Every structure is written in structure tokens, then in C-alpha cells.
């Protein structure tokens, strides 16, 4: 007999050690999420995956699945919260989608589409975050960083290089490059690194391929993120080789 | 029986490129259907210069100068429903990419120190509206009731949004019509 919990009234089977989000995705049930990546230990920072258990709320990507839980996710109360979170992320960075190479392949944008976010609503902060174009093959556009730490973990845990780190606290928290000069050209990052593949938004970009797939023909132009999240573990951009 | 009163609609472009207006025209022959339901007040389509009382105001572009603020306020005063259309109206868009720079140094670089501008000067004709220190999305200046994102939103998105609204429904775009790019 396997263990089960209920998600929006539907029975979901899980294996021990799985989180609520992992079990839900494995069972073909979508819960919106952003900082979770199937190949990494959940980080629980974006809170997009928040669900309700009775009167409590919890991040489903870090919450261990347990027998008998009654979990709500697809309710307007939670989607309204998720919309606000997406709006705050848009307002605190510089997200000019029309000129972003990641547009159409971006998880933050795709979540905005799915949740029908029509505006950031808040006062835009327009922070000053200079680019790092020092590396011959890689561009860093910090304006779009959502501090999910995926690149930090990929570079440390998989590539064994520790190219990236988060520095500062609270509102001053930001992504830095681990080099005396602070510049990417002075690190040993390489195009084949895991850290090059994990950014859910448009920060870590391979140079000279920006618009090789036209806007409108990209991954989330084709199908909504809620449909695609169930298909795959790593997030391949549309048209990329497996 | 009297004919149903047409809704009065005003449109304008502030710090925008008229791309959203062009996209509006992309509703093509549906414009004729729309004209059975609405009539235009101030708009580049009519060339009326000031906005009178309207049901719906559609504004493209953000706020980058003093004149934009006046026009936006005129629209807010006269329109029951005000809609921000396109990325610039909603986020500031491309013009807002100057926001982290000092306005004075922007003007100096563009008009004085750029190579080939040896005898340039910063335009100071009194007819020119003064630029604002920062570019703002519309909702930071007046209350905006609805937003149609996109750069520009497609004709189909604009059509869906307006027909929902005119039919008295909460406008929804859905996959394929909601775009930020
Ligand atoms: S990172 Fe995503 S949300 Fe941000 S500008 Fe690029 S496409 Fe838009
Ligand atoms: S650069 Fe990308 S992967 Fe790294 S923390 Fe920022 S958003 Fe996350
Ligand atoms: S996906 Fe769970 S907190 Fe980000």
C-alpha cells in the first residue's frame, strides 16, 4: 500500500523522501513554482509554490509529503498571492521583456502569463545594476536576477567551481562573481557548465545567440508553463538540443 | 426604440512609439464592427485635440515629460475607464531604460559629447516640454483601471480585451494573447 495525500481533493501517491511539490509533479499535478529545480535540493525562497494545509500555508517545494495531508493549491486566494509575488519580482528588478534575450524562454514571464498578471502594479524600483560583459562568450545581466541561487548551487555542487555567490542581506542582497576583480572573465566558468543552464530568467546568457530563435516561437510561446512543467526536469529552451 | 448609445473612446500616445496604435489598427475589418459600438473622441484617428467626457480612454506610452502628465490627467478626468496599453504605459518600457542614469549626463552625451556633434547643443526651444528626471509607468501618476500588456499587444489581444470589456466581462487574455514582449 502506498502513501497518499490529497491535493485539491484529488488523491496523490508519494514516495518517502518526496516533497509535496515533487510528488505532485510526478503525479501530473501542477503547482506553480519558480526557484525549484528538479535536479537541486529545494531552496524555498520564491514562495510561488505556496499551498494551504488547513489554515496554515507552506512552501510545497520544501514541505515533506505526509500521509493524509489535505492540501489546497489551485484556489483564487493562493493565485492572488502568487500574482503579488510575481509583481514584486518584476518591480524590484529591471525587467524590460521586449528587449530581453530570454523573453519567451523565461519562467518568471511564463508564470506571469499563466497567472494573468497584466501589470507589476507596484512602484518600479529601477535599480542601477551594471552588466558584466567582460567574458568573451558569456554576458551577465544582473538587472533580471531574482536571487534564486540556482547558479550558485549549480556552479558549486555540480561544476565544482563556485563562480557565483549571493552577497548582502534583505533589500541589498545581490549576485556577485567570485573573482578578485569581480568580473566573469577572471573566473574559470565555461559554456558547458551546469551554471550556464539553470538560470530561470535572463541573467546568464551565451553571447551571439540572443535572437537566433525569433520572439514568438520560443518555449513558452508554444505552450503555457503549467503544461510544460510536467514534461521535463531540466528546463531546456525551445529548439535546444536535448 | 432608440438605438443603443455608442461608447465614447479616446486614445493617445505619450512616451510611446505609436506601435500600440498601429497594432490597434491591426484588428482590421473588425474596426467596422467596433465602430458600431463606439465612437472616437480625442485620438490620432480623429485629430480632436482635447479629450471630452468619455467611457473608455486608451493610453499608450509612459510618462517622460511634463506634457505627458497634463495629457494623462486630462484623460483621467474625462474617462470613466482608463486603460494602459503596451509595455511602455505599464512598465515605462524602453524609455525607462534611462532611469538609472542622470538626465543631465544623458542629454550631454546625446547632444554634446557624442562624436560628430562638435557644434551640438541641448534643445531648449520653449515649445519643447521639459523632460522628467525619470520615466514613469502610468499607474504611478494616476489610477489606471486596466492594463493590456505587450510590445505591442497584438490586434487579437486588443480586440479580445475590448470586446470582453464592452460586453461587461472582466477582460482576460489567456495563453497566446498575454505577452510582455
Ligand atoms: S528575465 Fe524574464 S521577466 Fe525579466 S525581462 Fe527577461 S523575459 Fe522579462
Ligand atoms: S543569476 Fe539566475 S540562477 Fe543565478 S541567482 Fe540570479 S536568477 Fe537565480
Ligand atoms: S518553488 Fe518553492 S519556494 Fe520557490
Short mmCIF file of C-alpha atoms and ligand atoms in Angstrom, two decimals:
data_model
loop_
_atom_site.label_atom_id
_atom_site.label_comp_id
_atom_site.label_asym_id
_atom_site.label_seq_id
_atom_site.Cartn_x
_atom_site.Cartn_y
_atom_site.Cartn_z
CA UNK A 1 0.00 0.00 0.00
CA UNK A 2 1.46 3.33 -0.96
CA UNK A 3 1.13 6.56 0.92
CA UNK A 4 -1.18 9.28 -0.34
CA UNK A 5 -2.26 12.83 0.37
CA UNK A 6 -4.99 14.94 -1.18
CA UNK A 7 -4.25 17.88 -3.47
CA UNK A 8 -7.32 19.97 -4.28
CA UNK A 9 -9.41 16.96 -3.37
CA UNK A 10 -7.55 14.53 -5.66
CA UNK A 11 -5.53 11.64 -4.26
CA UNK A 12 -1.77 11.88 -4.94
CA UNK A 13 0.60 8.97 -4.29
CA UNK A 14 4.07 9.73 -2.96
CA UNK A 15 7.31 8.00 -2.10
CA UNK A 16 9.09 8.61 1.15
CA UNK A 17 11.51 11.49 0.96
CA UNK A 18 9.49 13.34 -1.67
CA UNK A 19 8.28 16.85 -1.02
CA UNK A 20 4.68 17.83 -1.76
CA UNK A 21 5.75 19.58 -4.96
CA UNK A 22 7.85 16.65 -6.18
CA UNK A 23 5.06 14.17 -5.55
CA UNK A 24 2.51 16.44 -7.22
CA UNK A 25 4.63 16.96 -10.35
CA UNK A 26 5.41 13.24 -10.54
CA UNK A 27 1.67 12.56 -10.40
CA UNK A 28 0.98 15.04 -13.21
CA UNK A 29 -0.45 17.73 -10.94
CA UNK A 30 0.95 21.21 -11.44
CA UNK A 31 1.71 23.57 -8.58
CA UNK A 32 3.22 26.90 -9.74
CA UNK A 33 6.91 27.18 -8.78
CA UNK A 34 9.93 29.24 -9.74
CA UNK A 35 13.07 28.69 -7.65
CA UNK A 36 12.61 24.91 -7.54
CA UNK A 37 14.70 22.90 -9.99
CA UNK A 38 14.25 19.14 -10.13
CA UNK A 39 17.99 18.47 -10.08
CA UNK A 40 18.72 20.52 -6.99
CA UNK A 41 17.81 20.44 -3.35
CA UNK A 42 14.81 22.75 -2.85
CA UNK A 43 15.73 26.22 -1.72
CA UNK A 44 12.30 27.58 -0.77
CA UNK A 45 12.93 31.25 -1.46
CA UNK A 46 10.37 32.45 -4.03
CA UNK A 47 7.22 31.14 -2.29
CA UNK A 48 5.38 30.81 -5.60
CA UNK A 49 4.72 27.18 -4.68
CA UNK A 50 2.84 28.11 -1.51
CA UNK A 51 -0.08 25.80 -0.69
CA UNK A 52 -2.63 25.67 2.12
CA UNK A 53 -2.91 22.89 4.64
CA UNK A 54 -5.93 23.70 6.75
CA UNK A 55 -5.36 27.28 7.89
CA UNK A 56 -1.56 27.09 7.50
CA UNK A 57 0.42 28.00 4.41
CA UNK A 58 3.69 26.34 3.41
CA UNK A 59 6.14 26.23 0.53
CA UNK A 60 5.31 22.93 -1.17
CA UNK A 61 8.82 22.56 -2.63
CA UNK A 62 10.33 22.15 0.84
CA UNK A 63 7.44 20.54 2.67
CA UNK A 64 7.81 16.76 3.09
CA UNK A 65 4.85 14.77 1.78
CA UNK A 66 2.92 13.05 4.58
CA UNK A 67 0.07 10.62 4.60
CA UNK A 68 -3.36 12.13 4.91
CA UNK A 69 -2.49 15.78 4.26
CA UNK A 70 -5.38 17.81 2.80
CA UNK A 71 -3.69 20.36 0.56
CA UNK A 72 -5.20 23.21 -1.42
CA UNK A 73 -3.30 24.84 -4.28
CA UNK A 74 -5.45 25.85 -7.24
CA UNK A 75 -7.60 28.32 -5.34
CA UNK A 76 -8.03 32.02 -6.10
CA UNK A 77 -6.74 33.02 -2.65
CA UNK A 78 -3.36 31.41 -3.40
CA UNK A 79 -3.24 32.54 -7.01
CA UNK A 80 -3.79 36.11 -5.86
CA UNK A 81 -0.82 35.72 -3.50
CA UNK A 82 1.28 34.23 -6.31
CA UNK A 83 0.33 37.13 -8.58
CA UNK A 84 1.57 39.58 -5.96
CA UNK A 85 4.85 37.72 -5.63
CA UNK A 86 5.40 37.82 -9.40
CA UNK A 87 4.53 41.52 -9.43
CA UNK A 88 7.05 42.28 -6.69
CA UNK A 89 9.78 40.44 -8.59
CA UNK A 90 9.01 42.49 -11.69
CA UNK A 91 9.00 45.78 -9.77
CA UNK A 92 12.25 45.21 -7.88
CA UNK A 93 14.43 44.40 -10.90
CA UNK A 94 14.63 45.86 -14.38
CA UNK A 95 12.51 43.53 -16.46
CA UNK A 96 12.15 45.03 -19.91
CA UNK A 97 10.88 41.90 -21.63
CA UNK A 98 10.69 43.40 -25.14
CA UNK A 99 14.48 43.77 -25.17
CA UNK A 100 15.36 40.65 -23.18
CA UNK A 101 17.02 37.72 -24.93
CA UNK A 102 15.31 35.32 -22.56
CA UNK A 103 11.81 36.50 -23.44
CA UNK A 104 9.66 33.52 -24.34
CA UNK A 105 12.01 31.12 -22.52
CA UNK A 106 11.72 32.82 -19.14
CA UNK A 107 9.99 31.16 -16.21
CA UNK A 108 9.15 34.39 -14.41
CA UNK A 109 7.48 35.78 -17.51
CA UNK A 110 5.70 32.48 -18.21
CA UNK A 111 4.32 32.44 -14.67
CA UNK A 112 3.09 35.99 -15.20
CA UNK A 113 1.30 34.79 -18.33
CA UNK A 114 -0.24 31.81 -16.60
CA UNK A 115 -1.44 33.84 -13.64
CA UNK A 116 -2.81 36.62 -15.91
CA UNK A 117 -0.54 39.26 -14.40
CA UNK A 118 -1.24 42.33 -16.53
CA UNK A 119 0.91 44.81 -14.62
CA UNK A 120 3.51 44.95 -11.86
CA UNK A 121 1.21 47.36 -10.06
CA UNK A 122 3.85 48.44 -7.58
CA UNK A 123 6.21 51.38 -7.96
CA UNK A 124 9.10 50.15 -10.09
CA UNK A 125 12.43 50.47 -8.34
CA UNK A 126 14.60 50.78 -11.46
CA UNK A 127 17.77 49.71 -9.63
CA UNK A 128 21.16 50.51 -11.08
CA UNK A 129 22.80 47.17 -11.87
CA UNK A 130 25.61 47.41 -14.44
CA UNK A 131 26.13 44.46 -16.79
CA UNK A 132 29.22 42.27 -16.81
CA UNK A 133 30.16 41.78 -20.46
CA UNK A 134 33.81 41.05 -19.66
CA UNK A 135 33.75 37.38 -20.64
CA UNK A 136 34.24 36.69 -24.37
CA UNK A 137 31.36 34.19 -24.58
CA UNK A 138 29.04 34.96 -21.66
CA UNK A 139 27.01 38.01 -20.69
CA UNK A 140 25.71 38.67 -17.18
CA UNK A 141 22.69 40.95 -16.94
CA UNK A 142 22.11 41.42 -13.23
CA UNK A 143 19.02 43.56 -13.87
CA UNK A 144 16.90 40.43 -14.06
CA UNK A 145 18.29 38.37 -11.17
CA UNK A 146 15.61 37.00 -8.84
CA UNK A 147 18.17 35.63 -6.35
CA UNK A 148 17.02 32.03 -6.68
CA UNK A 149 20.60 30.82 -6.08
CA UNK A 150 20.35 28.11 -8.74
CA UNK A 151 23.53 29.28 -10.48
CA UNK A 152 25.31 29.43 -7.14
CA UNK A 153 24.37 25.86 -6.37
CA UNK A 154 24.99 24.57 -9.90
CA UNK A 155 28.43 26.11 -10.01
CA UNK A 156 29.34 24.88 -6.54
CA UNK A 157 27.66 21.48 -6.37
CA UNK A 158 27.90 20.30 -9.99
CA UNK A 159 30.71 22.26 -11.66
CA UNK A 160 32.88 22.41 -8.52
CA UNK A 161 33.86 25.99 -9.37
CA UNK A 162 31.94 28.39 -7.08
CA UNK A 163 31.80 31.07 -9.72
CA UNK A 164 28.73 32.77 -8.20
CA UNK A 165 27.61 33.79 -4.71
CA UNK A 166 24.91 35.90 -3.12
CA UNK A 167 26.14 38.80 -1.06
CA UNK A 168 24.40 41.25 1.27
CA UNK A 169 21.12 40.86 3.11
CA UNK A 170 17.50 41.84 2.65
CA UNK A 171 16.96 44.56 0.08
CA UNK A 172 20.69 44.85 -0.63
CA UNK A 173 21.15 41.17 -1.43
CA UNK A 174 22.69 40.67 -4.85
CA UNK A 175 24.55 38.21 -7.02
CA UNK A 176 28.33 38.50 -7.19
CA UNK A 177 31.09 36.82 -9.16
CA UNK A 178 33.82 35.15 -7.14
CA UNK A 179 36.92 36.77 -8.58
CA UNK A 180 39.25 39.37 -7.10
CA UNK A 181 38.25 41.72 -9.93
CA UNK A 182 34.56 40.78 -9.53
CA UNK A 183 34.49 40.13 -13.27
CA UNK A 184 33.36 36.99 -15.01
CA UNK A 185 36.37 36.94 -17.35
CA UNK A 186 38.58 36.24 -14.34
CA UNK A 187 36.74 33.02 -13.40
CA UNK A 188 37.04 29.56 -14.94
CA UNK A 189 33.36 29.40 -15.98
CA UNK A 190 32.86 27.53 -19.27
CA UNK A 191 29.96 27.33 -21.71
CA UNK A 192 29.38 23.66 -20.89
CA UNK A 193 28.93 24.32 -17.17
CA UNK A 194 25.71 23.48 -15.36
CA UNK A 195 25.67 27.06 -14.13
CA UNK A 196 25.08 28.11 -17.74
CA UNK A 197 21.85 26.12 -17.95
CA UNK A 198 19.89 26.75 -14.79
CA UNK A 199 19.00 30.43 -14.64
CA UNK A 200 15.20 30.63 -14.86
CA UNK A 201 15.38 34.25 -16.06
CA UNK A 202 17.66 36.21 -18.38
CA UNK A 203 20.82 36.80 -16.33
CA UNK A 204 23.40 34.28 -17.53
CA UNK A 205 23.39 34.44 -21.29
CA UNK A 206 25.50 32.90 -24.01
CA UNK A 207 26.64 35.66 -26.30
CA UNK A 208 25.77 35.86 -30.01
CA UNK A 209 22.73 33.55 -29.96
CA UNK A 210 20.25 36.02 -28.42
CA UNK A 211 17.64 36.14 -31.12
CA UNK A 212 18.53 33.09 -33.21
CA UNK A 213 15.10 31.73 -32.30
CA UNK A 214 12.67 34.55 -33.05
CA UNK A 215 10.41 36.05 -30.40
CA UNK A 216 7.03 34.37 -30.67
CA UNK A 217 8.50 30.93 -31.49
CA UNK A 218 10.04 30.21 -28.12
CA UNK A 219 9.29 27.70 -25.48
CA UNK A 220 6.50 29.35 -23.53
CA UNK A 221 5.08 30.97 -26.65
CA UNK A 222 4.13 27.46 -27.67
CA UNK A 223 2.55 26.05 -24.50
CA UNK A 224 1.95 27.51 -21.05
CA UNK A 225 4.45 26.75 -18.30
CA UNK A 226 1.77 24.85 -16.36
CA UNK A 227 1.61 22.33 -19.19
CA UNK A 228 5.39 22.12 -19.72
CA UNK A 229 6.50 21.82 -16.11
CA UNK A 230 5.09 18.34 -16.01
CA UNK A 231 7.05 17.14 -19.05
CA UNK A 232 10.60 17.75 -18.15
CA UNK A 233 13.12 18.04 -15.44
CA UNK A 234 15.80 20.42 -16.71
CA UNK A 235 14.46 23.48 -18.44
CA UNK A 236 15.65 23.32 -21.98
CA UNK A 237 14.99 26.39 -24.09
CA UNK A 238 12.82 25.72 -27.15
CA UNK A 239 14.92 24.44 -30.03
CA UNK A 240 17.87 23.45 -27.83
CA UNK A 241 19.43 20.04 -28.34
CA UNK A 242 18.49 17.54 -25.65
CA UNK B 1 -36.96 52.17 -29.74
CA UNK B 2 -33.87 54.36 -29.56
CA UNK B 3 -30.58 52.97 -30.78
CA UNK B 4 -28.18 51.93 -28.03
CA UNK B 5 -25.91 54.84 -27.20
CA UNK B 6 -22.39 54.36 -28.51
CA UNK B 7 -19.50 54.26 -26.07
CA UNK B 8 -17.14 57.19 -26.45
CA UNK B 9 -13.47 56.22 -26.68
CA UNK B 10 -10.35 58.43 -26.56
CA UNK B 11 -6.81 57.28 -27.34
CA UNK B 12 -3.39 58.87 -27.17
CA UNK B 13 0.31 58.07 -27.29
CA UNK B 14 2.57 59.59 -24.62
CA UNK B 15 6.17 58.33 -24.33
CA UNK B 16 5.42 55.58 -26.83
CA UNK B 17 6.21 54.83 -30.46
CA UNK B 18 2.66 54.58 -31.84
CA UNK B 19 3.27 50.84 -32.18
CA UNK B 20 0.26 50.12 -29.95
CA UNK B 21 -1.92 52.35 -32.12
CA UNK B 22 -0.65 50.53 -35.21
CA UNK B 23 -1.50 47.26 -33.51
CA UNK B 24 -4.95 48.62 -32.70
CA UNK B 25 -5.44 49.14 -36.44
CA UNK B 26 -4.40 45.50 -36.89
CA UNK B 27 -7.88 44.50 -35.77
CA UNK B 28 -8.50 45.22 -39.48
CA UNK B 29 -12.10 44.79 -40.62
CA UNK B 30 -13.20 44.29 -37.02
CA UNK B 31 -12.72 48.05 -36.75
CA UNK B 32 -16.05 48.32 -38.59
CA UNK B 33 -17.75 46.10 -36.01
CA UNK B 34 -16.16 48.19 -33.28
CA UNK B 35 -17.42 51.38 -34.88
CA UNK B 36 -20.98 50.10 -34.47
CA UNK B 37 -20.36 50.06 -30.73
CA UNK B 38 -18.05 53.02 -30.14
CA UNK B 39 -17.28 56.49 -31.44
CA UNK B 40 -13.91 58.22 -31.09
CA UNK B 41 -13.19 61.35 -29.12
CA UNK B 42 -9.60 62.65 -28.88
CA UNK B 43 -7.42 60.25 -30.85
CA UNK B 44 -4.86 60.29 -33.66
CA UNK B 45 -7.73 58.74 -35.67
CA UNK B 46 -9.95 61.86 -35.32
CA UNK B 47 -7.35 64.54 -34.70
CA UNK B 48 -9.54 66.02 -31.92
CA UNK B 49 -7.05 67.88 -29.71
CA UNK B 50 -8.66 67.66 -26.28
CA UNK B 51 -10.47 64.89 -24.55
CA UNK B 52 -14.14 65.40 -23.61
CA UNK B 53 -16.21 63.13 -21.35
CA UNK B 54 -15.59 59.52 -22.44
CA UNK B 55 -16.40 55.99 -21.39
CA UNK B 56 -13.02 54.50 -22.21
CA UNK B 57 -9.54 56.04 -22.53
CA UNK B 58 -6.68 54.03 -24.04
CA UNK B 59 -3.19 55.30 -23.36
CA UNK B 60 -0.02 54.10 -25.00
CA UNK B 61 3.41 55.09 -23.68
CA UNK B 62 4.72 56.07 -20.27
CA UNK B 63 5.35 59.49 -18.77
CA UNK B 64 8.65 61.11 -19.76
CA UNK B 65 7.86 64.84 -19.82
CA UNK B 66 5.60 67.49 -18.35
CA UNK B 67 3.17 67.50 -21.25
CA UNK B 68 2.61 63.74 -20.80
CA UNK B 69 1.48 64.41 -17.23
CA UNK B 70 -1.04 67.04 -18.36
CA UNK B 71 -2.49 64.79 -21.07
CA UNK B 72 -2.69 61.84 -18.69
CA UNK B 73 -4.55 63.95 -16.13
CA UNK B 74 -6.92 65.23 -18.82
CA UNK B 75 -7.71 61.63 -19.74
CA UNK B 76 -8.19 60.58 -16.13
CA UNK B 77 -10.54 63.49 -15.53
CA UNK B 78 -12.68 62.66 -18.55
CA UNK B 79 -12.62 58.87 -18.90
CA UNK B 80 -14.69 56.56 -16.77
CA UNK B 81 -12.36 53.67 -17.53
CA UNK B 82 -8.68 54.27 -18.21
CA UNK B 83 -6.62 51.54 -19.85
CA UNK B 84 -2.81 51.45 -20.07
CA UNK B 85 -1.89 49.72 -23.29
CA UNK B 86 1.57 48.28 -24.02
CA UNK B 87 4.84 47.79 -22.18
CA UNK B 88 5.78 51.49 -22.03
CA UNK B 89 2.50 52.54 -20.41
CA UNK B 90 2.75 49.65 -17.96
CA UNK B 91 6.46 49.49 -17.08
CA UNK B 92 7.94 52.66 -18.57
CA UNK B 93 9.36 50.39 -21.27
CA UNK B 94 12.30 51.28 -23.44
CA UNK B 95 12.34 55.00 -22.49
CA UNK B 96 12.61 53.97 -18.81
CA UNK B 97 15.92 52.29 -19.53
CA UNK B 98 17.44 55.70 -18.89
CA UNK B 99 16.10 55.72 -15.33
CA UNK B 100 19.32 54.65 -13.64
CA UNK B 101 21.23 57.38 -15.47
CA UNK B 102 21.45 61.05 -14.62
CA UNK B 103 19.25 63.07 -17.01
CA UNK B 104 21.85 65.84 -17.36
CA UNK B 105 24.57 63.43 -18.40
CA UNK B 106 22.17 61.68 -20.81
CA UNK B 107 21.45 64.99 -22.55
CA UNK B 108 25.13 65.94 -22.55
CA UNK B 109 26.15 62.67 -24.11
CA UNK B 110 23.40 62.64 -26.74
CA UNK B 111 23.66 66.29 -27.81
CA UNK B 112 27.18 67.42 -26.91
CA UNK B 113 29.86 64.80 -26.46
CA UNK B 114 28.82 62.13 -28.98
CA UNK B 115 31.47 62.02 -31.73
CA UNK B 116 30.32 64.13 -34.67
CA UNK B 117 28.38 66.58 -32.52
CA UNK B 118 31.09 69.20 -32.18
CA UNK B 119 28.61 72.07 -32.56
CA UNK B 120 25.67 70.37 -30.91
CA UNK B 121 23.55 72.00 -28.23
CA UNK B 122 20.88 70.72 -25.90
CA UNK B 123 17.49 71.68 -27.42
CA UNK B 124 15.93 74.50 -25.39
CA UNK B 125 13.06 75.75 -27.53
CA UNK B 126 10.29 76.92 -25.15
CA UNK B 127 7.81 74.85 -27.21
CA UNK B 128 9.52 71.66 -26.10
CA UNK B 129 8.04 70.09 -22.96
CA UNK B 130 10.55 69.70 -20.15
CA UNK B 131 11.74 66.12 -19.71
CA UNK B 132 11.19 64.50 -16.31
CA UNK B 133 14.05 63.26 -14.21
CA UNK B 134 12.70 59.67 -14.52
CA UNK B 135 10.29 57.93 -16.88
CA UNK B 136 7.22 56.55 -15.10
CA UNK B 137 4.56 53.99 -15.90
CA UNK B 138 1.04 55.50 -15.93
CA UNK B 139 -0.15 53.85 -12.73
CA UNK B 140 2.47 55.77 -10.75
CA UNK B 141 0.79 59.05 -11.70
CA UNK B 142 -2.98 58.37 -11.87
CA UNK B 143 -5.24 55.43 -11.12
CA UNK B 144 -5.36 53.00 -14.04
CA UNK B 145 -8.28 50.60 -14.29
CA UNK B 146 -6.95 48.02 -16.75
CA UNK B 147 -3.68 47.03 -18.40
CA UNK B 148 -3.13 45.36 -21.80
CA UNK B 149 0.50 44.16 -21.81
CA UNK B 150 2.65 43.58 -24.89
CA UNK B 151 5.17 45.40 -27.06
CA UNK B 152 2.82 45.93 -28.74
CA UNK B 153 -0.13 43.76 -27.72
CA UNK B 154 -1.43 42.01 -30.85
CA UNK B 155 -4.55 43.20 -32.62
CA UNK B 156 -6.20 40.00 -31.42
CA UNK B 157 -5.28 40.75 -27.79
CA UNK B 158 -6.65 44.29 -28.06
CA UNK B 159 -9.82 43.00 -29.69
CA UNK B 160 -10.36 40.33 -27.03
CA UNK B 161 -9.76 42.80 -24.24
CA UNK B 162 -12.07 45.50 -25.59
CA UNK B 163 -14.88 43.14 -26.57
CA UNK B 164 -14.76 41.50 -23.11
CA UNK B 165 -14.90 44.92 -21.52
CA UNK B 166 -17.71 46.21 -23.74
CA UNK B 167 -19.66 43.01 -23.03
CA UNK B 168 -19.35 43.77 -19.32
CA UNK B 169 -16.98 40.87 -18.55
CA UNK B 170 -13.67 41.03 -16.67
CA UNK B 171 -11.19 41.09 -19.55
CA UNK B 172 -8.98 38.03 -19.79
CA UNK B 173 -6.29 37.41 -22.37
CA UNK B 174 -5.16 33.81 -21.84
CA UNK B 175 -2.27 31.90 -23.38
CA UNK B 176 -1.08 33.24 -26.70
CA UNK B 177 -2.66 36.66 -26.23
CA UNK B 178 -0.97 37.67 -22.97
CA UNK B 179 2.58 38.69 -23.92
CA UNK B 180 5.10 41.04 -22.38
CA UNK B 181 7.31 41.14 -25.49
S1 LIG C 1 14.19 37.86 -17.36
FE1 LIG C 1 12.13 37.23 -17.97
S2 LIG C 1 10.77 38.65 -16.94
FE2 LIG C 1 12.81 39.54 -16.88
S3 LIG C 1 12.96 40.85 -18.71
FE3 LIG C 1 13.72 38.85 -19.31
S4 LIG C 1 11.94 37.78 -20.14
FE4 LIG C 1 11.16 39.51 -18.97
S1 LIG C 2 21.56 34.65 -11.92
FE1 LIG C 2 19.74 33.45 -12.41
S2 LIG C 2 20.16 31.48 -11.44
FE2 LIG C 2 21.56 32.93 -10.50
S3 LIG C 2 20.52 33.67 -8.66
FE3 LIG C 2 20.05 35.13 -10.32
S4 LIG C 2 18.12 34.39 -11.16
FE4 LIG C 2 18.97 32.71 -9.97
S1 LIG C 3 9.47 26.96 -5.76
FE1 LIG C 3 9.04 26.67 -3.67
S2 LIG C 3 9.76 28.48 -2.75
FE2 LIG C 3 10.31 28.74 -4.84
#
